[in-house]
Amino acid sequence: MAHGPTFEPKNSVLKWTEERLPIFGLIHGSLGPGYPAPRNLNYWWNFGSLAGLCLVIQIITGIILAMHYTPHIDMAFDSVERITRDVNYGWLMRYMHTNGASMFFIAVYIHIFRGMYYGSYKAPREMLWMLGLVIMLLMMATAFMGYVLPWGQMSFWGATVITNFFSAFNDLYAGSGNGDGLGDMVVSLLLGGFSVDNPTLNRFYSLHYLLPFVITGVVILHIWALHIPGSNNPLGIDMKGKQDKIPFHPYYTAKDGFGVFVFLAIFAMVIFYAPDSMGHPDNYIPADPMVTPAHIVPEWYFLPFYTILKSFTIDFIITAKFWGVIAMFASIILLFFLPWLDSSKVRSAQFRPVFRFFFWVLLVDLVVLTWIGAKSADEIIFMDIQAVTIGQVATFWYFFHFFFLLPVLSRVEKTLPLPESIASAVIKDKA
Amino acid sequence: MTTIETTNEHDEGATRRDFLNVFAVVGSAVGTAAFVWPLVDQMNPAADTLALASIEVDLSAVEEGQSVKVKWRGKPVFVRHRTAAEIATAKADDGASDLKDPESDADRVTAGKEQWLVMVGVCTHLGCVPLGQQGEYGGWFCPCHGSHYDTSGRIRKGPAPKNLEVPSYSFLSDTRVLIG
Ligand code: HEM
Ligand code: FES
């Protein structure tokens, strides 16, 4: 258990309060000198606090947007335009919220990859890892529903395509083929109608408002689970004695604070100079249920999963469509099993050269999946190769990595010798 | 001795108490389930959404080789006046081996009115609106993930699993059709 000195207030008011509600002790123990952290955390450890900052930014700007937004299909688009044009600083609130969602995903994805590189998902941090994945899933749901709210063409068609994933359940029970299969029933339950329409917009708005607070709750559990074993570190070995630790405050509050300034500076550059760079121009066209845009793409943070969905083109026992949907969900769900797929006792990739190599291959694979996600299936990439083919290879590799390479590698790989302790490694580095 | 006594006492009391426990738990479970249903069912299409009337379409202005797109239940419906060549290819392909969802052209149109093809214009993959007279089979092409439909609206290539849906409709006269 990562426990530092207990909190003993001298001030009588603090003492009185603490005896009745030990809240200062909680803060002291989570962020203050009461939380001893490994002395060797690098900048990749900044992204947890940055993700927390993003959540706060989304909630504040979101609540402000909600004061001016109208959740009705005839008025939603115009109300968002009004926010950007007429409401005082409305443009700022909206661009912070839109780009804030992207920044949130950047922070969280880096945070996850940090965990994958340094083996933070391994014992005793499995619960921490899984709670993190729950947060990621909730974020995806939140961002998807938020993107529907401005009611542009991408909002509408994104919502149509994504809710139609569930029509794949028609494979299990097709009904008469006239819209009464299991999948059709699930889709109309989600939409509140036969197509994406006003009832859909209303319920998405309600849930988009709710979910960030659910996320906040899971974040609290996530931090609670973190504070039981304490932070992992770049060496991936446990803290042994006092010489391995430093108090969170002031050391990491300062380091996190520096990260916040860098992050906000980048965020500000995006908001002020390229506020639409991560969005799609078609979402500035009001939704039209009769016309699908020539090329629909989800937000960038969904692209890898979208490629996996599109990679299944052949019916085999069940339809290609069902395979695509299953594979897409599986690609995320499998991460819950990562602590058991990778059975190596050594956490950090620093001491696992082969694992490290394949970690970077996986990262490249995800870049490819992202890049292909934005292409149409039959686009020629080079020579005669279509986008869909490259997507299929990358999809194969993704599953191969987790289901074959990792389990095998973690059993056969020769790892490098681990240092004696964090302190000895850090001091040797300095010498 | 005491052990036996308590066991006896326990046995006797337990049957009644167990009954009450089971009754209470099952009763609450049924009650909760009964209340959860309204919470779920409110999400389903409301009465006014279901009441969306059927629509009548006038075909007199649709020349051979032209199509109209009308809105029904919030979705587009294609009504195509097919050319003789399109009908011929559709029929010739009835036995094609690449039909994923085999259906004859005759089953998709009204007998004697083969020139009129009426379909819900929603791709059976993930719901986009396919583009007419495009794709490798001269029928419809869905730009979203590349599904090709033939001149009978049958899926021939790409990720979509089913042919474009033919809604229930009937001809009121030679030039008027009632959809829904
Ligand atoms: C996890 C946190 C959140 C994420 C990831 C998120 C994400 C998004 C995204 C991607 C959009 C679409 C932006 C656009 O394209 O214009 C959006 C819109 C919106 N969000 Fe959020 N959001 C979050 C929290 C909230 C909260 C707490 C509220 C407050 C009630 C809120 C209210 C709104 C409103 C009113 C809109 C429509 C206005 C607009 O489109 O600019 N959001 N959100
Ligand atoms: S929605 Fe038509 S191909 Fe996917």
XYZ file of N, CA and C in Angstrom, chain B:
540
model
N -26.261 -31.674 23.543
C -27.700 -31.475 23.727
C -28.176 -30.159 23.109
N -27.490 -29.133 23.559
C -27.890 -27.815 23.045
C -27.903 -27.780 21.517
N -26.916 -28.447 20.924
C -26.860 -28.425 19.459
C -28.140 -28.974 18.855
N -28.555 -30.116 19.393
C -29.760 -30.753 18.844
C -30.970 -29.834 19.012
N -31.050 -29.280 20.224
C -32.180 -28.381 20.471
C -32.234 -27.237 19.449
N -31.094 -26.586 19.309
C -31.114 -25.442 18.385
C -31.448 -25.889 16.964
N -30.904 -27.041 16.568
C -31.182 -27.498 15.208
C -32.685 -27.664 14.996
N -33.304 -28.317 16.010
C -34.746 -28.520 15.900
C -35.497 -27.200 15.755
N -35.152 -26.342 16.678
C -35.818 -25.046 16.696
C -35.618 -24.356 15.335
N -34.359 -24.416 14.889
C -33.996 -23.756 13.639
C -34.795 -24.351 12.480
N -34.845 -25.677 12.458
C -35.560 -26.364 11.383
C -36.991 -25.872 11.260
N -37.632 -25.838 12.449
C -39.047 -25.488 12.435
C -39.248 -24.056 11.941
N -38.467 -23.135 12.572
C -38.607 -21.731 12.203
C -38.197 -21.485 10.764
N -37.201 -22.250 10.318
C -36.604 -21.959 9.021
C -37.588 -22.125 7.872
N -38.425 -23.142 7.932
C -39.333 -23.353 6.806
C -40.227 -22.140 6.599
N -40.775 -21.635 7.674
C -41.647 -20.462 7.538
C -40.865 -19.235 7.097
N -39.715 -19.076 7.800
C -38.933 -17.885 7.488
C -38.396 -17.950 6.053
N -37.981 -19.149 5.659
C -37.498 -19.299 4.286
C -38.582 -18.924 3.297
N -39.782 -19.397 3.597
C -40.889 -19.079 2.695
C -41.061 -17.568 2.579
N -41.039 -16.914 3.759
C -41.211 -15.459 3.736
C -40.076 -14.792 2.963
N -38.845 -15.294 3.192
C -37.699 -14.712 2.493
C -37.833 -14.860 0.991
N -38.118 -16.099 0.586
C -38.219 -16.355 -0.846
C -39.354 -15.525 -1.436
N -40.451 -15.484 -0.710
C -41.604 -14.732 -1.194
C -41.241 -13.254 -1.365
N -40.550 -12.715 -0.364
C -40.191 -11.293 -0.420
C -39.238 -11.019 -1.583
N -38.243 -11.897 -1.741
C -37.246 -11.659 -2.787
C -37.880 -11.796 -4.170
N -38.634 -12.889 -4.359
C -39.257 -13.101 -5.667
C -40.262 -11.985 -5.955
N -41.040 -11.661 -4.950
C -42.030 -10.585 -5.123
C -41.369 -9.285 -5.544
N -40.275 -8.916 -4.871
C -39.613 -7.655 -5.236
C -39.010 -7.744 -6.621
N -38.473 -8.923 -6.954
C -37.857 -9.071 -8.276
C -38.908 -8.890 -9.367
N -40.058 -9.530 -9.187
C -41.120 -9.394 -10.192
C -41.596 -7.950 -10.260
N -41.767 -7.361 -9.086
C -42.214 -5.966 -9.045
C -41.227 -5.056 -9.749
N -39.944 -5.244 -9.477
C -38.920 -4.402 -10.102
C -38.939 -4.599 -11.612
N -38.988 -5.874 -12.024
C -38.988 -6.153 -13.461
C -40.188 -5.478 -14.126
N -41.338 -5.550 -13.462
C -42.541 -4.941 -14.043
C -42.359 -3.438 -14.182
N -41.599 -2.840 -13.263
C -41.407 -1.406 -13.358
C -40.307 -1.051 -14.356
N -39.360 -1.973 -14.566
C -38.271 -1.680 -15.493
C -38.811 -1.623 -16.927
N -39.812 -2.436 -17.227
C -40.326 -2.463 -18.598
C -40.749 -1.088 -19.096
N -41.572 -0.333 -18.340
C -41.879 1.025 -18.825
C -40.639 1.877 -19.057
N -39.624 1.672 -18.193
C -38.403 2.466 -18.355
C -37.721 2.156 -19.685
N -37.825 0.904 -20.129
C -37.203 0.520 -21.398
C -38.132 0.876 -22.551
N -39.397 0.521 -22.410
C -40.331 0.644 -23.527
C -40.568 2.094 -23.944
N -40.358 3.040 -23.035
C -40.547 4.446 -23.421
C -39.603 4.829 -24.561
N -38.505 4.053 -24.720
C -37.558 4.349 -25.795
C -38.090 3.937 -27.161
N -39.011 2.990 -27.208
C -39.541 2.518 -28.488
C -40.339 3.609 -29.194
N -40.544 3.471 -30.522
C -41.291 4.490 -31.267
C -42.622 4.810 -30.602
N -42.908 6.101 -30.428
C -44.128 6.546 -29.761
C -45.322 6.402 -30.712
N -46.524 6.544 -30.150
C -47.734 6.341 -30.937
C -47.777 7.228 -32.182
N -47.386 8.500 -32.026
C -47.463 9.397 -33.185
C -46.451 9.012 -34.262
N -45.311 8.473 -33.821
C -44.315 8.028 -34.802
C -44.853 6.822 -35.569
N -45.507 5.906 -34.831
C -46.051 4.706 -35.466
C -47.206 5.049 -36.396
N -47.906 6.134 -36.063
C -49.106 6.471 -36.815
C -48.809 7.094 -38.166
N -47.510 7.266 -38.477
C -47.158 7.880 -39.757
C -47.922 7.209 -40.890
N -48.752 7.968 -41.562
C -49.637 7.396 -42.564
C -48.848 6.886 -43.760
N -49.496 6.079 -44.551
C -48.881 5.649 -45.789
C -48.942 6.825 -46.773
N -48.145 6.754 -47.833
C -48.144 7.873 -48.770
C -48.527 7.419 -50.173
N -49.088 8.359 -50.907
C -49.472 8.090 -52.286
C -48.504 8.806 -53.204
N -48.061 8.114 -54.242
C -47.128 8.747 -55.170
C -47.725 8.724 -56.575
N -47.631 9.884 -57.240
C -48.120 10.005 -58.612
C -46.976 9.688 -59.566
N -47.170 8.703 -60.433
C -46.079 8.260 -61.300
C -46.166 8.826 -62.705
N -47.226 9.604 -62.967
C -47.458 9.979 -64.360
C -46.301 10.762 -64.976
N -45.559 11.520 -64.142
C -44.498 12.349 -64.714
C -43.155 11.629 -64.777
N -43.116 10.385 -64.311
C -41.824 9.693 -64.277
C -41.641 8.902 -65.569
N -40.778 9.441 -66.435
C -40.541 8.813 -67.736
C -39.666 7.582 -67.582
N -39.673 6.744 -68.592
C -38.779 5.597 -68.592
C -37.334 6.070 -68.414
N -36.592 5.388 -67.538
C -35.207 5.792 -67.284
C -35.097 6.841 -66.185
N -36.228 7.268 -65.613
C -36.166 8.252 -64.528
C -36.566 7.606 -63.206
N -36.212 8.274 -62.124
C -36.608 7.775 -60.807
C -37.112 8.941 -59.976
N -37.913 8.623 -58.971
C -38.224 9.642 -57.963
C -37.851 9.076 -56.601
N -37.576 10.012 -55.705
C -37.215 9.630 -54.351
C -38.230 10.303 -53.446
N -38.991 9.517 -52.684
C -39.990 10.122 -51.795
C -39.666 9.740 -50.354
N -40.199 10.524 -49.417
C -39.882 10.268 -48.015
C -41.035 9.510 -47.358
N -40.705 8.384 -46.756
C -41.714 7.555 -46.091
C -41.129 7.064 -44.779
N -41.810 7.312 -43.694
C -41.312 6.955 -42.355
C -39.905 7.502 -42.121
N -39.657 8.705 -42.593
C -38.360 9.337 -42.384
C -37.257 8.789 -43.263
N -37.601 7.836 -44.122
C -36.581 7.239 -44.980
C -36.914 7.502 -46.443
N -35.889 7.504 -47.300
C -36.168 7.664 -48.719
C -36.705 6.361 -49.318
N -37.670 6.489 -50.232
C -38.122 5.336 -51.021
C -37.836 5.669 -52.479
N -37.174 4.726 -53.179
C -36.899 4.924 -54.601
C -38.037 4.337 -55.406
N -38.530 5.109 -56.365
C -39.463 4.538 -57.330
C -38.799 4.719 -58.693
N -38.404 3.615 -59.324
C -37.679 3.725 -60.584
C -38.512 3.184 -61.726
N -38.567 3.973 -62.794
C -39.187 3.523 -64.033
C -38.075 2.884 -64.859
N -38.005 1.552 -64.820
C -36.853 0.882 -65.420
C -36.939 0.835 -66.947
N -35.775 0.825 -67.586
C -35.729 0.693 -69.040
C -35.851 -0.786 -69.389
N -36.180 -1.058 -70.626
C -36.314 -2.452 -71.066
C -35.004 -3.203 -70.845
N -33.884 -2.518 -71.095
C -32.581 -3.169 -70.931
C -32.346 -3.535 -69.471
N -32.741 -2.645 -68.568
C -32.542 -2.916 -67.140
C -33.367 -4.126 -66.705
N -34.605 -4.192 -67.197
C -35.472 -5.322 -66.838
C -34.859 -6.620 -67.369
N -34.363 -6.547 -68.608
C -33.779 -7.741 -69.215
C -32.575 -8.238 -68.417
N -31.653 -7.325 -68.058
C -30.488 -7.777 -67.266
C -30.936 -8.314 -65.915
N -31.899 -7.658 -65.295
C -32.348 -8.114 -63.982
C -32.865 -9.544 -64.076
N -33.641 -9.825 -65.126
C -34.203 -11.169 -65.287
C -33.115 -12.175 -65.627
N -32.194 -11.745 -66.509
C -31.128 -12.654 -66.924
C -30.262 -13.051 -65.732
N -30.168 -12.152 -64.755
C -29.301 -12.421 -63.601
C -30.001 -13.201 -62.492
N -31.241 -13.610 -62.717
C -31.973 -14.319 -61.659
C -31.199 -15.506 -61.094
N -30.425 -16.155 -61.997
C -29.705 -17.347 -61.538
C -28.231 -17.087 -61.263
N -27.817 -15.818 -61.261
C -26.389 -15.510 -61.098
C -25.856 -16.075 -59.786
N -24.585 -16.505 -59.836
C -24.030 -17.182 -58.654
C -23.599 -16.185 -57.581
N -23.483 -14.903 -57.945
C -23.035 -13.942 -56.930
C -24.194 -13.264 -56.190
N -25.401 -13.804 -56.315
C -26.510 -13.243 -55.538
C -26.354 -13.708 -54.090
N -26.137 -12.746 -53.193
C -25.929 -13.112 -51.788
C -27.251 -13.439 -51.135
N -28.305 -12.811 -51.628
C -29.627 -12.936 -51.032
C -30.561 -13.276 -52.195
N -30.496 -14.539 -52.678
C -31.141 -14.876 -53.952
C -32.643 -14.587 -53.942
N -33.073 -13.906 -54.984
C -34.470 -13.529 -55.133
C -34.639 -13.282 -56.625
N -35.748 -13.688 -57.187
C -35.911 -13.446 -58.616
C -36.470 -12.040 -58.812
N -36.214 -11.480 -59.981
C -36.690 -10.124 -60.250
C -38.217 -10.078 -60.132
N -38.865 -11.167 -60.580
C -40.332 -11.193 -60.556
C -40.876 -11.044 -59.138
N -40.124 -11.563 -58.140
C -40.586 -11.464 -56.754
C -40.453 -10.067 -56.179
N -39.759 -9.204 -56.898
C -39.486 -7.878 -56.350
C -40.339 -6.800 -57.011
N -41.143 -7.176 -57.984
C -41.986 -6.182 -58.655
C -43.407 -6.738 -58.726
N -44.333 -5.886 -59.154
C -45.706 -6.333 -59.313
C -45.862 -6.918 -60.717
N -46.477 -8.095 -60.815
C -46.633 -8.739 -62.123
C -47.365 -7.805 -63.086
N -46.865 -7.704 -64.282
C -47.472 -6.832 -65.275
C -47.000 -5.391 -65.173
N -46.290 -5.074 -64.081
C -45.775 -3.708 -63.906
C -44.261 -3.775 -63.659
N -43.582 -4.653 -64.433
C -42.158 -4.895 -64.216
C -41.318 -3.626 -64.350
N -41.866 -2.636 -65.052
C -41.066 -1.417 -65.244
C -40.917 -0.625 -63.945
N -41.817 -0.842 -62.982
C -41.742 -0.067 -61.732
C -41.051 -0.856 -60.632
N -39.940 -0.308 -60.166
C -39.235 -0.928 -59.046
C -39.360 0.030 -57.858
N -39.987 -0.461 -56.784
C -40.204 0.377 -55.592
C -39.395 -0.219 -54.444
N -38.470 0.565 -53.887
C -37.611 0.022 -52.830
C -37.320 1.086 -51.780
N -37.107 0.627 -50.553
C -36.641 1.545 -49.510
C -35.184 1.881 -49.841
N -34.882 3.153 -49.972
C -33.548 3.565 -50.411
C -32.548 3.611 -49.280
N -32.481 2.523 -48.533
C -31.584 2.471 -47.389
C -30.708 1.241 -47.539
N -29.406 1.456 -47.631
C -28.463 0.360 -47.794
C -28.613 -0.610 -46.625
N -28.665 -1.904 -46.949
C -28.867 -2.893 -45.885
C -27.600 -3.145 -45.084
N -26.524 -2.477 -45.464
C -25.324 -2.583 -44.630
C -25.537 -1.737 -43.390
N -25.261 -0.452 -43.491
C -25.407 0.368 -42.299
C -26.264 1.602 -42.535
N -27.137 1.552 -43.525
C -28.184 2.558 -43.588
C -27.959 3.804 -44.419
N -26.907 3.890 -45.235
C -26.752 5.058 -46.096
C -27.748 4.995 -47.256
N -27.851 6.103 -47.990
C -28.716 6.141 -49.157
C -27.867 5.850 -50.395
N -28.080 4.723 -51.076
C -27.274 4.407 -52.254
C -27.565 5.367 -53.410
N -26.587 5.483 -54.319
C -26.735 6.372 -55.471
C -27.228 5.560 -56.657
N -28.181 6.116 -57.402
C -28.812 5.373 -58.488
C -27.982 5.321 -59.757
N -28.155 4.231 -60.530
C -27.516 4.025 -61.823
C -26.011 4.210 -61.736
N -25.459 3.573 -60.712
C -24.016 3.588 -60.544
C -23.572 2.219 -60.078
N -22.281 2.041 -60.009
C -21.730 0.779 -59.523
C -21.546 -0.213 -60.643
N -20.964 -1.357 -60.293
C -20.568 -2.323 -61.313
C -21.735 -3.032 -61.972
N -22.932 -2.929 -61.413
C -24.065 -3.662 -61.980
C -25.138 -2.731 -62.536
N -24.778 -1.453 -62.669
C -25.687 -0.497 -63.282
C -26.950 -0.235 -62.481
N -26.963 -0.683 -61.233
C -28.148 -0.443 -60.400
C -27.871 0.674 -59.419
N -27.561 0.296 -58.164
C -27.275 1.297 -57.148
C -25.915 1.023 -56.536
N -25.286 2.102 -56.105
C -23.990 1.953 -55.459
C -24.030 2.733 -54.159
N -23.626 2.085 -53.071
C -23.607 2.786 -51.789
C -22.193 3.292 -51.530
N -22.045 4.626 -51.428
C -20.707 5.192 -51.295
C -20.085 4.949 -49.923
N -20.925 4.583 -48.956
C -20.379 4.538 -47.595
C -19.312 3.473 -47.430
N -19.622 2.238 -47.819
C -18.598 1.192 -47.693
C -18.546 0.332 -48.940
N -19.069 0.871 -50.047
C -18.912 0.202 -51.324
C -19.780 -1.021 -51.567
N -21.106 -0.913 -51.408
C -21.988 -2.023 -51.775
C -22.590 -1.755 -53.153
N -22.568 -2.796 -54.022
C -23.109 -2.667 -55.374
C -24.423 -3.444 -55.477
N -25.473 -2.790 -55.937
C -26.767 -3.445 -56.137
C -27.072 -3.457 -57.632
N -27.815 -4.486 -58.095
C -28.095 -4.568 -59.532
C -29.386 -3.825 -59.893
N -29.845 -3.999 -61.121
C -30.988 -3.215 -61.597
C -32.299 -3.702 -60.983
N -32.207 -4.746 -60.166
C -33.376 -5.177 -59.425
C -33.211 -4.805 -57.949
N -32.105 -4.110 -57.622
C -31.844 -3.719 -56.245
C -31.325 -4.855 -55.392
N -30.780 -5.896 -56.064
C -30.238 -7.021 -55.300
C -28.767 -6.797 -55.021
N -28.326 -7.209 -53.833
C -26.925 -7.006 -53.469
C -26.054 -7.980 -54.257
N -25.015 -7.441 -54.899
C -24.134 -8.276 -55.709
C -22.711 -8.282 -55.185
N -22.299 -7.164 -54.587
C -20.899 -7.079 -54.192
C -20.777 -6.072 -53.053
N -19.890 -6.340 -52.100
C -19.680 -5.407 -50.997
C -20.252 -5.931 -49.699
N -20.171 -5.126 -48.640
C -20.473 -5.636 -47.295
C -21.959 -5.786 -46.958
N -22.868 -5.245 -47.761
C -24.290 -5.326 -47.387
C -24.775 -6.773 -47.478
N -25.594 -7.214 -46.503
C -26.025 -8.609 -46.487
C -27.293 -8.894 -47.292
N -28.161 -7.904 -47.486
C -29.500 -8.155 -48.039
C -29.759 -7.277 -49.254
N -30.753 -7.692 -50.040
C -31.218 -6.854 -51.138
C -31.910 -5.623 -50.563
N -31.984 -4.565 -51.372
C -32.720 -3.383 -50.919
C -34.159 -3.808 -50.643
N -34.701 -3.343 -49.522
C -36.011 -3.814 -49.077
C -37.130 -3.274 -49.975
N -38.041 -4.170 -50.341
C -39.231 -3.741 -51.078
C -40.336 -3.544 -50.049
N -40.843 -2.307 -49.890
C -41.877 -2.098 -48.879
C -43.204 -2.675 -49.372
N -44.192 -2.791 -48.493
C -45.496 -3.219 -48.994
C -46.133 -2.009 -49.690
N -46.599 -2.216 -50.910
C -47.215 -1.128 -51.658
C -48.223 -1.732 -52.616
N -49.118 -0.896 -53.123
C -50.068 -1.412 -54.110
C -50.394 -0.316 -55.110
N -50.730 -0.742 -56.326
C -51.095 0.224 -57.355
C -52.569 0.580 -57.211
N -52.859 1.877 -57.068
C -54.248 2.313 -56.992
C -54.803 2.445 -58.404
N -53.925 2.844 -59.324
C -54.273 2.899 -60.741
C -52.962 2.715 -61.490
N -52.971 2.904 -62.809
C -51.727 2.715 -63.550
C -50.665 3.732 -63.164
N -51.081 4.884 -62.678
C -50.102 5.931 -62.393
C -50.071 6.345 -60.924
N -50.812 5.652 -60.083
C -50.777 6.027 -58.657
C -50.434 4.800 -57.831
N -49.490 4.996 -56.900
C -49.094 3.878 -56.057
C -49.191 4.312 -54.595
N -49.646 3.368 -53.765
C -49.788 3.636 -52.338
C -48.698 2.853 -51.603
N -47.831 3.594 -50.897
C -46.738 2.920 -50.183
C -47.067 2.856 -48.694
N -46.936 1.697 -48.105
C -47.163 1.515 -46.672
C -48.484 0.832 -46.369
